[in-house]
Coordinates of N, CA and C in Angstrom, one line a residue:
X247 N 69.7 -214.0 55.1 CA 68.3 -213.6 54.9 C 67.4 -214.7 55.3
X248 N 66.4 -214.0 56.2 CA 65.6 -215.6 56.3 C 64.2 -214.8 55.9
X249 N 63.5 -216.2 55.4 CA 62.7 -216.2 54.3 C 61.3 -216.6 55.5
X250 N 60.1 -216.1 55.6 CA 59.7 -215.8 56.2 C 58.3 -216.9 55.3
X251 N 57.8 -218.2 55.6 CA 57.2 -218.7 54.4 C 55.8 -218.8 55.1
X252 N 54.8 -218.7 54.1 CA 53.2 -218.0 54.7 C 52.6 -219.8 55.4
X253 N 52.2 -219.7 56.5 CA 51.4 -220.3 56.9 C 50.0 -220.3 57.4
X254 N 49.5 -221.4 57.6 CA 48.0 -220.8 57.9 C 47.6 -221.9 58.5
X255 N 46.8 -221.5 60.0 CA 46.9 -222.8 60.7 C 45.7 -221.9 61.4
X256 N 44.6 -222.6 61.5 CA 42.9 -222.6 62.4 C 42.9 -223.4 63.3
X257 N 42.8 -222.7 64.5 CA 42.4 -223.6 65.5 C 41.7 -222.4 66.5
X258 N 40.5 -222.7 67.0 CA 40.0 -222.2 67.8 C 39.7 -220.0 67.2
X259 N 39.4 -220.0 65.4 CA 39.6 -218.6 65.1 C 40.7 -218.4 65.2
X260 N 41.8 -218.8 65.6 CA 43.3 -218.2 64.9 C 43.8 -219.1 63.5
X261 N 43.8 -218.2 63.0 CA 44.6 -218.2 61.5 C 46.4 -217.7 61.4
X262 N 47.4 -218.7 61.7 CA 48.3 -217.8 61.8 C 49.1 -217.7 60.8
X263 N 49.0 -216.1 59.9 CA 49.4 -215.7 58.7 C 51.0 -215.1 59.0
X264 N 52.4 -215.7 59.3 CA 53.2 -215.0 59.2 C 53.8 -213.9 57.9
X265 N 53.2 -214.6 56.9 CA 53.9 -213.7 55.6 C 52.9 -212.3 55.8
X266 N 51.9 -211.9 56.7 CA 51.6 -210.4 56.9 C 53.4 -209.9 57.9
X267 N 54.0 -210.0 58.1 CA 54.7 -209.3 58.7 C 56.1 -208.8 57.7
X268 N 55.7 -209.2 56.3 CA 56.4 -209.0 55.3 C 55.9 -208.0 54.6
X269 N 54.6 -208.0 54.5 CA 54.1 -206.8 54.1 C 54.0 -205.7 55.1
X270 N 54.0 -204.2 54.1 CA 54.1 -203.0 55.3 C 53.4 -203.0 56.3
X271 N 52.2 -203.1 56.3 CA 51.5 -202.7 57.5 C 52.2 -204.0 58.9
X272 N 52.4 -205.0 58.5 CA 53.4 -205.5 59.5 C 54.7 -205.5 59.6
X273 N 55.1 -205.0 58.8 CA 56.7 -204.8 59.0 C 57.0 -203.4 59.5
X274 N 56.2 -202.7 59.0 CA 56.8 -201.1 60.3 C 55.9 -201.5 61.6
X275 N 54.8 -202.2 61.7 CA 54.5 -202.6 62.6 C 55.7 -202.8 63.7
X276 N 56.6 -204.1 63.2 CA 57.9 -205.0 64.0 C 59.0 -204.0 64.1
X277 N 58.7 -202.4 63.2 CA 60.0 -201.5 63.3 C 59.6 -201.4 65.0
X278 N 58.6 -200.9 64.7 CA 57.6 -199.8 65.9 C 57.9 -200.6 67.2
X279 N 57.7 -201.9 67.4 CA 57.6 -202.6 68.5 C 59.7 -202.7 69.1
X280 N 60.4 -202.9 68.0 CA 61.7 -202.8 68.5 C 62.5 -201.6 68.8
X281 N 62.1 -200.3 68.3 CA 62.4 -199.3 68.3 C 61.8 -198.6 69.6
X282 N 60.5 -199.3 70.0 CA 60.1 -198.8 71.4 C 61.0 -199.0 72.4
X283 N 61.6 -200.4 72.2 CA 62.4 -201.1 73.3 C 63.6 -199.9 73.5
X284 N 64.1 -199.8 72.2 CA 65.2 -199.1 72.3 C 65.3 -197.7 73.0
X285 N 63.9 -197.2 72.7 CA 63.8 -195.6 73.3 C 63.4 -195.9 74.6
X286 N 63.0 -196.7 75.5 CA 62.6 -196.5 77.0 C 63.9 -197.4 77.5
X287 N 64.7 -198.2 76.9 CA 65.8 -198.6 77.2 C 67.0 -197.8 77.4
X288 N 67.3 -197.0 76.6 CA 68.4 -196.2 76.3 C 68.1 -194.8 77.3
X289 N 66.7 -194.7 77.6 CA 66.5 -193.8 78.5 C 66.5 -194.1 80.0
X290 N 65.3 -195.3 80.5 CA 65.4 -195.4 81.6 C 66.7 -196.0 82.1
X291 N 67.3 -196.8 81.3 CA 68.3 -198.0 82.1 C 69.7 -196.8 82.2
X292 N 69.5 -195.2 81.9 CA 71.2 -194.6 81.9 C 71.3 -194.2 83.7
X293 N 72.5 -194.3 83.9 CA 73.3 -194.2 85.3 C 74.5 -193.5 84.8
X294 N 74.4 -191.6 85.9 CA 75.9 -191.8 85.3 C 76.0 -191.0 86.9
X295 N 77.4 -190.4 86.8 CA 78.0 -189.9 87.9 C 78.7 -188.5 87.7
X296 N 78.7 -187.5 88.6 CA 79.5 -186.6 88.4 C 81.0 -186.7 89.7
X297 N 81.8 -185.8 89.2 CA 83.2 -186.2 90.6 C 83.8 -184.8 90.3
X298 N 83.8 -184.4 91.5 CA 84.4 -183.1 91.9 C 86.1 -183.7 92.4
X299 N 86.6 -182.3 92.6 CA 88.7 -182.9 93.2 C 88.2 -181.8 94.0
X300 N 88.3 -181.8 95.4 CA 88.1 -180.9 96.2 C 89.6 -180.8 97.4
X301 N 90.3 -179.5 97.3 CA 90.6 -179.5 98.3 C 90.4 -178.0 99.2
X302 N 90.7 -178.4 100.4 CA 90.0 -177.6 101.3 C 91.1 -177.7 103.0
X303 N 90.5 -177.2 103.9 CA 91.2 -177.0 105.1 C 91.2 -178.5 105.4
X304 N 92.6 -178.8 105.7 CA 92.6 -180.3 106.3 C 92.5 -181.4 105.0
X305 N 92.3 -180.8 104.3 CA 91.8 -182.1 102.9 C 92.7 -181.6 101.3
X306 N 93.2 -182.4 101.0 CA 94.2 -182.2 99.6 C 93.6 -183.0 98.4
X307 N 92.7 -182.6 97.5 CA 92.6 -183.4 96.3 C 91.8 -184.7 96.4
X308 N 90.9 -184.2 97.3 CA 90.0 -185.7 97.6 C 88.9 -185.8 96.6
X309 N 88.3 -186.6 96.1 CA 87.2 -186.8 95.3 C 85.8 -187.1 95.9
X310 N 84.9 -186.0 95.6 CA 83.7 -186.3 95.6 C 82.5 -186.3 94.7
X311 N 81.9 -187.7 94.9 CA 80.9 -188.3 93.8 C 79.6 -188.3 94.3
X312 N 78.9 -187.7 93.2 CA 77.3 -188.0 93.1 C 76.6 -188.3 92.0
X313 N 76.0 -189.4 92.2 CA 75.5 -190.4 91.0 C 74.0 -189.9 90.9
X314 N 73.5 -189.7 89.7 CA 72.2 -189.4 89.1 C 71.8 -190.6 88.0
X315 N 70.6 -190.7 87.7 CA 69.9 -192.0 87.0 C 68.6 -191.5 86.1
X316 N 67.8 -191.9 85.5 CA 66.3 -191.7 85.3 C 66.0 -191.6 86.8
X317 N 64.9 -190.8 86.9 CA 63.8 -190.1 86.3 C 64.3 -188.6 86.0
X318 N 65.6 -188.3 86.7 CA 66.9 -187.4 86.3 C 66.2 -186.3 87.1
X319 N 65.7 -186.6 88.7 CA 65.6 -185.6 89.6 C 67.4 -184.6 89.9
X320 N 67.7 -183.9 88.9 CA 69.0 -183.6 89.3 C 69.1 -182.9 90.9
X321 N 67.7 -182.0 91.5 CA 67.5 -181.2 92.6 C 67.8 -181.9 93.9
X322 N 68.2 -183.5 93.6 CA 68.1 -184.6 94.6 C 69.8 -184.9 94.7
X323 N 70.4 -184.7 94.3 CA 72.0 -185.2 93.7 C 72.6 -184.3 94.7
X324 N 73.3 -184.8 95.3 CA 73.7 -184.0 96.9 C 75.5 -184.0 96.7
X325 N 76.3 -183.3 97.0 CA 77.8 -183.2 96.9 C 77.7 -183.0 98.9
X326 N 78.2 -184.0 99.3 CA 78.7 -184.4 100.9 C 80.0 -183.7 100.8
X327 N 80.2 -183.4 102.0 CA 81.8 -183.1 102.6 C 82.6 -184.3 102.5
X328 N 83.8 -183.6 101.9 CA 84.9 -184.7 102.1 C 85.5 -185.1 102.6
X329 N 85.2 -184.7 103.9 CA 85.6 -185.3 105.4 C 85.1 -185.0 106.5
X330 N 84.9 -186.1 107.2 CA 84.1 -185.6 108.4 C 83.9 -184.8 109.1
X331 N 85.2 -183.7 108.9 CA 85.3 -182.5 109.9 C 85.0 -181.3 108.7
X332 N 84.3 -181.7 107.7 CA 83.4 -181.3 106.5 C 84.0 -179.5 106.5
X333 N 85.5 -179.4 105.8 CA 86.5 -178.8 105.8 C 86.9 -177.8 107.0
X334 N 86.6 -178.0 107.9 CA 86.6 -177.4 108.8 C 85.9 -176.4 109.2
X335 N 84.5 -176.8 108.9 CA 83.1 -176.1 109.4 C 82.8 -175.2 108.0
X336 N 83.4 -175.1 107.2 CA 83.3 -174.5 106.1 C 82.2 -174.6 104.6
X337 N 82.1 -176.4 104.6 CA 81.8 -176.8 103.7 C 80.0 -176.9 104.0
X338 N 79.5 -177.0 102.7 CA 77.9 -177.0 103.2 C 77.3 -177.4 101.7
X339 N 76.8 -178.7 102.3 CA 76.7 -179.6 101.3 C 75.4 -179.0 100.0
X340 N 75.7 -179.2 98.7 CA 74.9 -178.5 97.6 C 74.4 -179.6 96.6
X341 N 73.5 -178.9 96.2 CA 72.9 -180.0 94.8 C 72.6 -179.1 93.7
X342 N 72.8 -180.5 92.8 CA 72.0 -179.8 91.4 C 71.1 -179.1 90.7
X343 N 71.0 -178.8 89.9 CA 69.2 -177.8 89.5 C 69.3 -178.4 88.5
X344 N 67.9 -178.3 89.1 CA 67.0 -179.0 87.5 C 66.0 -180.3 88.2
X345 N 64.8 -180.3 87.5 CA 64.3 -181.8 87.5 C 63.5 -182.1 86.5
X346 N 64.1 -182.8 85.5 CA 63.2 -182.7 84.7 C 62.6 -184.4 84.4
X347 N 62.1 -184.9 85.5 CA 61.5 -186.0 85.6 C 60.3 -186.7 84.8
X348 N 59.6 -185.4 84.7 CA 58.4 -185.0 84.0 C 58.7 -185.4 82.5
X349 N 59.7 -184.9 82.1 CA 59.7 -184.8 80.1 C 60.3 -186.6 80.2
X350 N 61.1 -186.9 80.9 CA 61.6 -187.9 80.9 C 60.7 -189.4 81.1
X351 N 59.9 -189.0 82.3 CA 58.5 -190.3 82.3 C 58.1 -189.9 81.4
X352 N 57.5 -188.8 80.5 CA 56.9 -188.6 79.9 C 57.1 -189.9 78.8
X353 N 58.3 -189.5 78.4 CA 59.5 -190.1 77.2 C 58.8 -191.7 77.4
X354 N 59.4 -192.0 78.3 CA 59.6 -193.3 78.6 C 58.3 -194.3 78.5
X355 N 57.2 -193.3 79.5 CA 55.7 -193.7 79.4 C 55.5 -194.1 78.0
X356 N 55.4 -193.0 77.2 CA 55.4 -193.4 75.8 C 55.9 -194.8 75.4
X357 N 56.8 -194.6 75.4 CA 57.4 -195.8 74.9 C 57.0 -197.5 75.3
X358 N 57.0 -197.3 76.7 CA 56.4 -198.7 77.1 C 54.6 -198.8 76.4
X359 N 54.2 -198.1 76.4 CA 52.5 -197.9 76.0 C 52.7 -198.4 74.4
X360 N 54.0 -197.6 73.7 CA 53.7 -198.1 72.2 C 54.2 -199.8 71.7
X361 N 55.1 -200.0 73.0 CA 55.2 -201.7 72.9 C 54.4 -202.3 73.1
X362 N 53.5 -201.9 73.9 CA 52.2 -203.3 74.6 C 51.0 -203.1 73.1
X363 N 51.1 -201.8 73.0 CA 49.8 -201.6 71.6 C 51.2 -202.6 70.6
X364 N 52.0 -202.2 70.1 CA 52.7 -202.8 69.1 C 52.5 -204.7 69.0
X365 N 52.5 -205.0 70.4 CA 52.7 -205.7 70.8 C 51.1 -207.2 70.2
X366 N 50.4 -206.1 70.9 CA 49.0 -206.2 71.1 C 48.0 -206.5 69.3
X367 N 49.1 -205.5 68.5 CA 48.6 -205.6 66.9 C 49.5 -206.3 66.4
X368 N 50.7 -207.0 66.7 CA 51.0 -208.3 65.7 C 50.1 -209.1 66.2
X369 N 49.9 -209.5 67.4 CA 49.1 -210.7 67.8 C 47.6 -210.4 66.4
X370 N 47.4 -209.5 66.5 CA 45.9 -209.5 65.7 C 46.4 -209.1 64.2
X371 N 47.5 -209.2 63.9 CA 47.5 -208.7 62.5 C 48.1 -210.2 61.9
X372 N 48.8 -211.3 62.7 CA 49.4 -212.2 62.6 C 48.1 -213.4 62.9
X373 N 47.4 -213.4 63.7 CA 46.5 -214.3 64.1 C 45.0 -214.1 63.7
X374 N 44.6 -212.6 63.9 CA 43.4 -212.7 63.7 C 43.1 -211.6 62.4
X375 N 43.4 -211.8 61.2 CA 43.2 -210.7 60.3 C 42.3 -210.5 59.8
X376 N 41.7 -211.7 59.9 CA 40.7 -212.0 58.5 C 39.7 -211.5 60.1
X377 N 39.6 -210.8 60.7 CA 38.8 -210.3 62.2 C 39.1 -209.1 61.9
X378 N 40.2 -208.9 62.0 CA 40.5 -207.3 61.6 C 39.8 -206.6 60.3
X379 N 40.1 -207.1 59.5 CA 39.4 -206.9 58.3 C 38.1 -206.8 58.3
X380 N 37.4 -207.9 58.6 CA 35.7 -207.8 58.7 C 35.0 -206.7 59.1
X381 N 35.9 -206.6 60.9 CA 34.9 -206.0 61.7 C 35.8 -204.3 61.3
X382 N 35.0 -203.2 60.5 CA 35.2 -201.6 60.5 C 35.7 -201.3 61.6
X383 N 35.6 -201.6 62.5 CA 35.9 -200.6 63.9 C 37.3 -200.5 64.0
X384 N 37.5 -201.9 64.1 CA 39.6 -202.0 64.6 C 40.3 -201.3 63.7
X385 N 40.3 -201.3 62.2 CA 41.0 -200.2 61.3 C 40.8 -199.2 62.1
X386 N 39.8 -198.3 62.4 CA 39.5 -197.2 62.3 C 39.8 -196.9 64.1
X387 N 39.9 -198.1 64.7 CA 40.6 -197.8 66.0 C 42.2 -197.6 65.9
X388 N 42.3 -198.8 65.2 CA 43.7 -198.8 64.7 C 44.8 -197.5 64.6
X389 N 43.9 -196.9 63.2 CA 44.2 -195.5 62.5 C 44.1 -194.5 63.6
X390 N 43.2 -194.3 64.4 CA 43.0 -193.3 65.6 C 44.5 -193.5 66.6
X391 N 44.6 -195.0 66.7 CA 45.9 -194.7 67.8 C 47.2 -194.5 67.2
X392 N 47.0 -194.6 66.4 CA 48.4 -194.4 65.0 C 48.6 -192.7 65.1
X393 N 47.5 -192.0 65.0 CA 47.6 -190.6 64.7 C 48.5 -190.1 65.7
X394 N 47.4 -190.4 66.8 CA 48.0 -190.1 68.7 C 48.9 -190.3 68.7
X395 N 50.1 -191.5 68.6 CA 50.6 -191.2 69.2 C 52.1 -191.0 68.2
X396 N 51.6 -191.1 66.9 CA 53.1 -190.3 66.3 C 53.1 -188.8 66.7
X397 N 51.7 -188.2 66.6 CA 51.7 -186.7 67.1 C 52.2 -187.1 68.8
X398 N 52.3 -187.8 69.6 CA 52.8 -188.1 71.1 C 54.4 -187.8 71.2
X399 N 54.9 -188.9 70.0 CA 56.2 -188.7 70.1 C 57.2 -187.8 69.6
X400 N 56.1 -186.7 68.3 CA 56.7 -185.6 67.9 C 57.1 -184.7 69.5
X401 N 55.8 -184.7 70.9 CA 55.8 -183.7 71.4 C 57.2 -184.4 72.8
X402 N 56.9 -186.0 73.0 CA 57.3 -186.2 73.9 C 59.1 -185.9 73.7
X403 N 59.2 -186.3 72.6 CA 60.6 -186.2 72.1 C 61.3 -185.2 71.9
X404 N 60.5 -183.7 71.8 CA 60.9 -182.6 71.6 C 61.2 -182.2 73.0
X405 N 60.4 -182.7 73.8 CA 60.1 -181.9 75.6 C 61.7 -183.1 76.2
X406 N 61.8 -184.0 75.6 CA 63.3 -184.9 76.0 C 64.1 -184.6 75.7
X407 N 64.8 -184.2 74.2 CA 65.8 -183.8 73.2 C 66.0 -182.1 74.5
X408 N 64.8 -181.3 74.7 CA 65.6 -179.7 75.3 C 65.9 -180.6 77.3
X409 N 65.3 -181.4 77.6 CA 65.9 -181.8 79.1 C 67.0 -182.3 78.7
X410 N 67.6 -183.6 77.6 CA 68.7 -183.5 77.9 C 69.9 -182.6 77.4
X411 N 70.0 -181.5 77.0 CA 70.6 -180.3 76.5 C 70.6 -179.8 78.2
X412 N 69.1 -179.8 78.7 CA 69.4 -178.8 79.9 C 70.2 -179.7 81.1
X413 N 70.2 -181.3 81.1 CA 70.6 -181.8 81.8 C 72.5 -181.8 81.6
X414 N 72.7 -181.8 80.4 CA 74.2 -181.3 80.3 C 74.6 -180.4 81.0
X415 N 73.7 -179.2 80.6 CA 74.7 -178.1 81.4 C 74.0 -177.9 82.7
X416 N 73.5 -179.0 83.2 CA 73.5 -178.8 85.1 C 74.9 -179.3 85.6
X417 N 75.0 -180.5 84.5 CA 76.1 -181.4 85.1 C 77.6 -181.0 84.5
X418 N 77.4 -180.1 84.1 CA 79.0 -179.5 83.3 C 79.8 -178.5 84.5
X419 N 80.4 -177.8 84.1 CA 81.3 -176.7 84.8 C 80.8 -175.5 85.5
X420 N 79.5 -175.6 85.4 CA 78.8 -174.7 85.8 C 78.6 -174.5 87.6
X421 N 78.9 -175.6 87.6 CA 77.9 -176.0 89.0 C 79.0 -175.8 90.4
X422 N 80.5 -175.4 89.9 CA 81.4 -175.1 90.4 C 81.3 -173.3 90.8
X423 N 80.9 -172.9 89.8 CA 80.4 -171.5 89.5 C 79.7 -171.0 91.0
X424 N 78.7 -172.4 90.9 CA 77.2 -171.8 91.5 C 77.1 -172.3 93.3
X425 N 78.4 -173.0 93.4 CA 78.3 -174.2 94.4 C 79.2 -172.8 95.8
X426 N 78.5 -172.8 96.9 CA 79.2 -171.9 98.1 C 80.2 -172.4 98.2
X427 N 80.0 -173.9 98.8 CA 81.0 -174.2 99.1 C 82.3 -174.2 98.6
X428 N 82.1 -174.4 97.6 CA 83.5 -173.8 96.7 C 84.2 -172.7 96.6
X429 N 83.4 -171.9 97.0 CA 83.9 -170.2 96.9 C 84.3 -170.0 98.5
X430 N 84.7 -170.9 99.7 CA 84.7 -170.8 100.5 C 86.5 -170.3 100.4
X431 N 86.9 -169.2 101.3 CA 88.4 -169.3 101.3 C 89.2 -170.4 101.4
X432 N 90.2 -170.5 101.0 CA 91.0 -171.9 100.9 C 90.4 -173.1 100.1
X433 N 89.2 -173.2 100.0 CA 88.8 -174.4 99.2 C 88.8 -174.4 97.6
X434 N 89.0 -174.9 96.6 CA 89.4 -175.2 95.6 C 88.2 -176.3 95.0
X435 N 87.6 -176.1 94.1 CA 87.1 -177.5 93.3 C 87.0 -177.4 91.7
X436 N 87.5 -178.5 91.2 CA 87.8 -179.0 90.1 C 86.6 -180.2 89.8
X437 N 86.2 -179.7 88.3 CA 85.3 -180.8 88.1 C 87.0 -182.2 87.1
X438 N 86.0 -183.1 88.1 CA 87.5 -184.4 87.7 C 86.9 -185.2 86.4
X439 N 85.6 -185.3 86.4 CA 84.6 -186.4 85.2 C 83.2 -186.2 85.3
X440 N 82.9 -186.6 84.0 CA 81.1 -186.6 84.2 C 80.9 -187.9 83.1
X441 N 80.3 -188.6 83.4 CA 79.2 -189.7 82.7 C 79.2 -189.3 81.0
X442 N 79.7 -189.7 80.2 CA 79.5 -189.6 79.1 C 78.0 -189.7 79.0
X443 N 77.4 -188.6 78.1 CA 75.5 -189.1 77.8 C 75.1 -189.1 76.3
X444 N 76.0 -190.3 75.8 CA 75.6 -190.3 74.0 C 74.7 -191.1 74.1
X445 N 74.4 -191.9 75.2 CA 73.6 -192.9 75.3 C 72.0 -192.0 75.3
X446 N 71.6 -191.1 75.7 CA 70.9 -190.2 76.0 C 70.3 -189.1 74.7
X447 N 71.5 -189.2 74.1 CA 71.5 -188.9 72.7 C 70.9 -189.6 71.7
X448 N 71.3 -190.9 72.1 CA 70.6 -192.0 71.3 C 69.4 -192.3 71.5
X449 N 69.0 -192.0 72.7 CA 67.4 -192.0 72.8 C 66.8 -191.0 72.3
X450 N 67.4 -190.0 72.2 CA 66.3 -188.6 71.3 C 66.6 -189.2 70.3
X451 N 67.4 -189.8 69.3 CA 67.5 -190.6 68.2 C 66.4 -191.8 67.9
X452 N 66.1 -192.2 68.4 CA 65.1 -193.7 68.6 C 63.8 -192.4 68.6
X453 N 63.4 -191.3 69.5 CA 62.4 -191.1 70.0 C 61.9 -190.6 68.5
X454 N 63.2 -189.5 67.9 CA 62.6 -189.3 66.1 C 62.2 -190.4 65.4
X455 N 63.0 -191.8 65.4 CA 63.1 -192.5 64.7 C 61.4 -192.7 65.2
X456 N 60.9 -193.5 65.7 CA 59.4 -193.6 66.2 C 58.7 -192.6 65.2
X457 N 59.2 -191.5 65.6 CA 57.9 -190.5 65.5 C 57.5 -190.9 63.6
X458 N 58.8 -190.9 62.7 CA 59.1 -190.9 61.2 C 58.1 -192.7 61.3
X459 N 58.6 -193.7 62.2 CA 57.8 -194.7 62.0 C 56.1 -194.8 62.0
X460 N 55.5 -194.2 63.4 CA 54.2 -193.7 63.4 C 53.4 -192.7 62.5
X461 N 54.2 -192.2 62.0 CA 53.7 -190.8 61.0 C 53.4 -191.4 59.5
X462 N 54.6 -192.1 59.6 CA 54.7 -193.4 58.0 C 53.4 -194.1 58.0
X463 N 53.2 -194.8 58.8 CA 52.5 -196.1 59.0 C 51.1 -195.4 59.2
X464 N 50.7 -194.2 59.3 CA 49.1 -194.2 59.4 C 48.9 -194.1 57.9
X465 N 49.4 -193.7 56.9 CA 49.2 -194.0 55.4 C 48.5 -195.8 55.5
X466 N 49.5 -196.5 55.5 CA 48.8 -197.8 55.6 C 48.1 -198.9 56.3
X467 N 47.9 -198.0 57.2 CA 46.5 -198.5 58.6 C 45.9 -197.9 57.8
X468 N 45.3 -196.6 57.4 CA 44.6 -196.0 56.6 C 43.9 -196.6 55.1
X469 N 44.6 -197.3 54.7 CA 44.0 -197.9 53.6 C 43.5 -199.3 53.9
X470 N 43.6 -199.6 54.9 CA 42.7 -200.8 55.2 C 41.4 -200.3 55.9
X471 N 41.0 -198.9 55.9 CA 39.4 -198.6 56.8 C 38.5 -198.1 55.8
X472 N 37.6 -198.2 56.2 CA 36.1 -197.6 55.5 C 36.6 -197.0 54.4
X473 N 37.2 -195.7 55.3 CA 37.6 -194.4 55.0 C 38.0 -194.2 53.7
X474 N 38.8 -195.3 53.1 CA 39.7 -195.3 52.0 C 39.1 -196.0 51.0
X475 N 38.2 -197.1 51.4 CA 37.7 -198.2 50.4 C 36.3 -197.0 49.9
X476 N 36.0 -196.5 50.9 CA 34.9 -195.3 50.5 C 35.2 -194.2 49.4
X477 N 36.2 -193.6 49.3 CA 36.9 -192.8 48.1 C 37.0 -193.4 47.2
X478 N 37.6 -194.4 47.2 CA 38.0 -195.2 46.1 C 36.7 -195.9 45.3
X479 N 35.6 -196.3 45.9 CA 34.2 -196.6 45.3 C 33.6 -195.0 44.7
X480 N 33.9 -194.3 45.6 CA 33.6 -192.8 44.9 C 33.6 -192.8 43.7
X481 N 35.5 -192.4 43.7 CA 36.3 -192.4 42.3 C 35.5 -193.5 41.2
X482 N 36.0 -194.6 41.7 CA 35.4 -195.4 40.6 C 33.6 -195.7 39.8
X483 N 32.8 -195.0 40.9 CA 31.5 -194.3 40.2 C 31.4 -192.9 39.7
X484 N 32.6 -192.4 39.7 CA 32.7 -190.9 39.5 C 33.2 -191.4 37.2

């Protein structure tokens, strides 16, 4: 356990208070900022590959591979002939369906945007608080981008979680089904492997996890603005 002990050091308007990152408003803060990493990580950085066993006129059991990545243009993913004489005029090269590039930057956009803001509010919740606090505006800017973007990541997450379901079944058994070349006489294809995608899984995981973080956390952005100190003077003249 490390003990996190309050300092306070002025120079030039910075005051640097680490023991705020012990209390809530900076400790889901430091969820928010590591959990971003993990959701545009686990999404952008996946690579996987699909592998057909193809045999055909002239060709016995050869393998062919086509590799997909983020932004997960599947309609770009091309299956080449397995030999130059590309089964003997028979074969005619096919791709995947689907592109769902869109839900996927989407995803990802998010995520980098909520680390630079995350980023952006330790520096001022650690350095400049007794600024934060003074000036009304930043709470209540604060609280505003809090709203946005837990409501962002309920929608971005939801529009990611159904691409990758649909990105499964581009890349499953299906695609043998749907592929000419495979229904060509004499030719045969076998799906041989596909890219395990728990990793992918784990990012709609991170992407909930966020949303339960940002949705949490505007309760206590919230009680540091006008907004709250104003009810509360209410109540207590009431």
């Amino acid at each position: 356990v490390v003990v996190v002990s309050l300092v306070s050091v002025r120079m030039m308007g910075l005051r640097l208070d680490l023991g705020l990152l012990l209390e809530p408003l900076g400790f889901i803060k430091v969820l928010e900022w590591i959990f971003s990493i993990f959701a545009f990580a686990t999404c952008g950085g996946f690579q996987g590959e699909i592998t057909l066993l193809v045999s055909c006129k002239g060709v016995e059991n050869k393998t062919v591979t086509a590799a997909f990545a983020y932004p997960f243009r599947l309609n770009t993913v091309v299956f080449s002939a397995p030999d130059p004489k590309r089964c003997g005029g028979t074969w005619t090269d096919f791709y995947l369906v689907g592109n769902y590039a869109s839900s996927a930057q989407f995803f990802v956009t998010l995520a980098v945007l909520a680390f630079l803001y995350c980023t952006a509010a330790l520096v001022m919740y650690v350095g400049y608080m007794h600024v934060y606090q003074r000036n009304s505006k930043f709470p209540l800017t604060d609280l505003t981008i809090t709203v946005i973007t837990a409501f962002l990541w309920l929608v971005s997450t939801a529009a990611w979680a159904k691409a990758v379901t649909d990105i499964k079944i581009s890349t499953g058994g299906s695609i043998i089904l749907e592929a000419e070349s495979c229904k060509a006489p004499g030719t045969t294809c076998l799906l041989d492997s596909v890219t395990r995608m728990g990793t992918l899984n784990v990012s709609v995981m991170f992407g909930l996890l966020n949303m339960v973080l940002w949705g949490g956390n505007v309760w206590f952005v919230y009680k540091d603005t006008n907004l709250h100190n104003q009810i509360n003077k209410t109540s207590l003249s009431s």
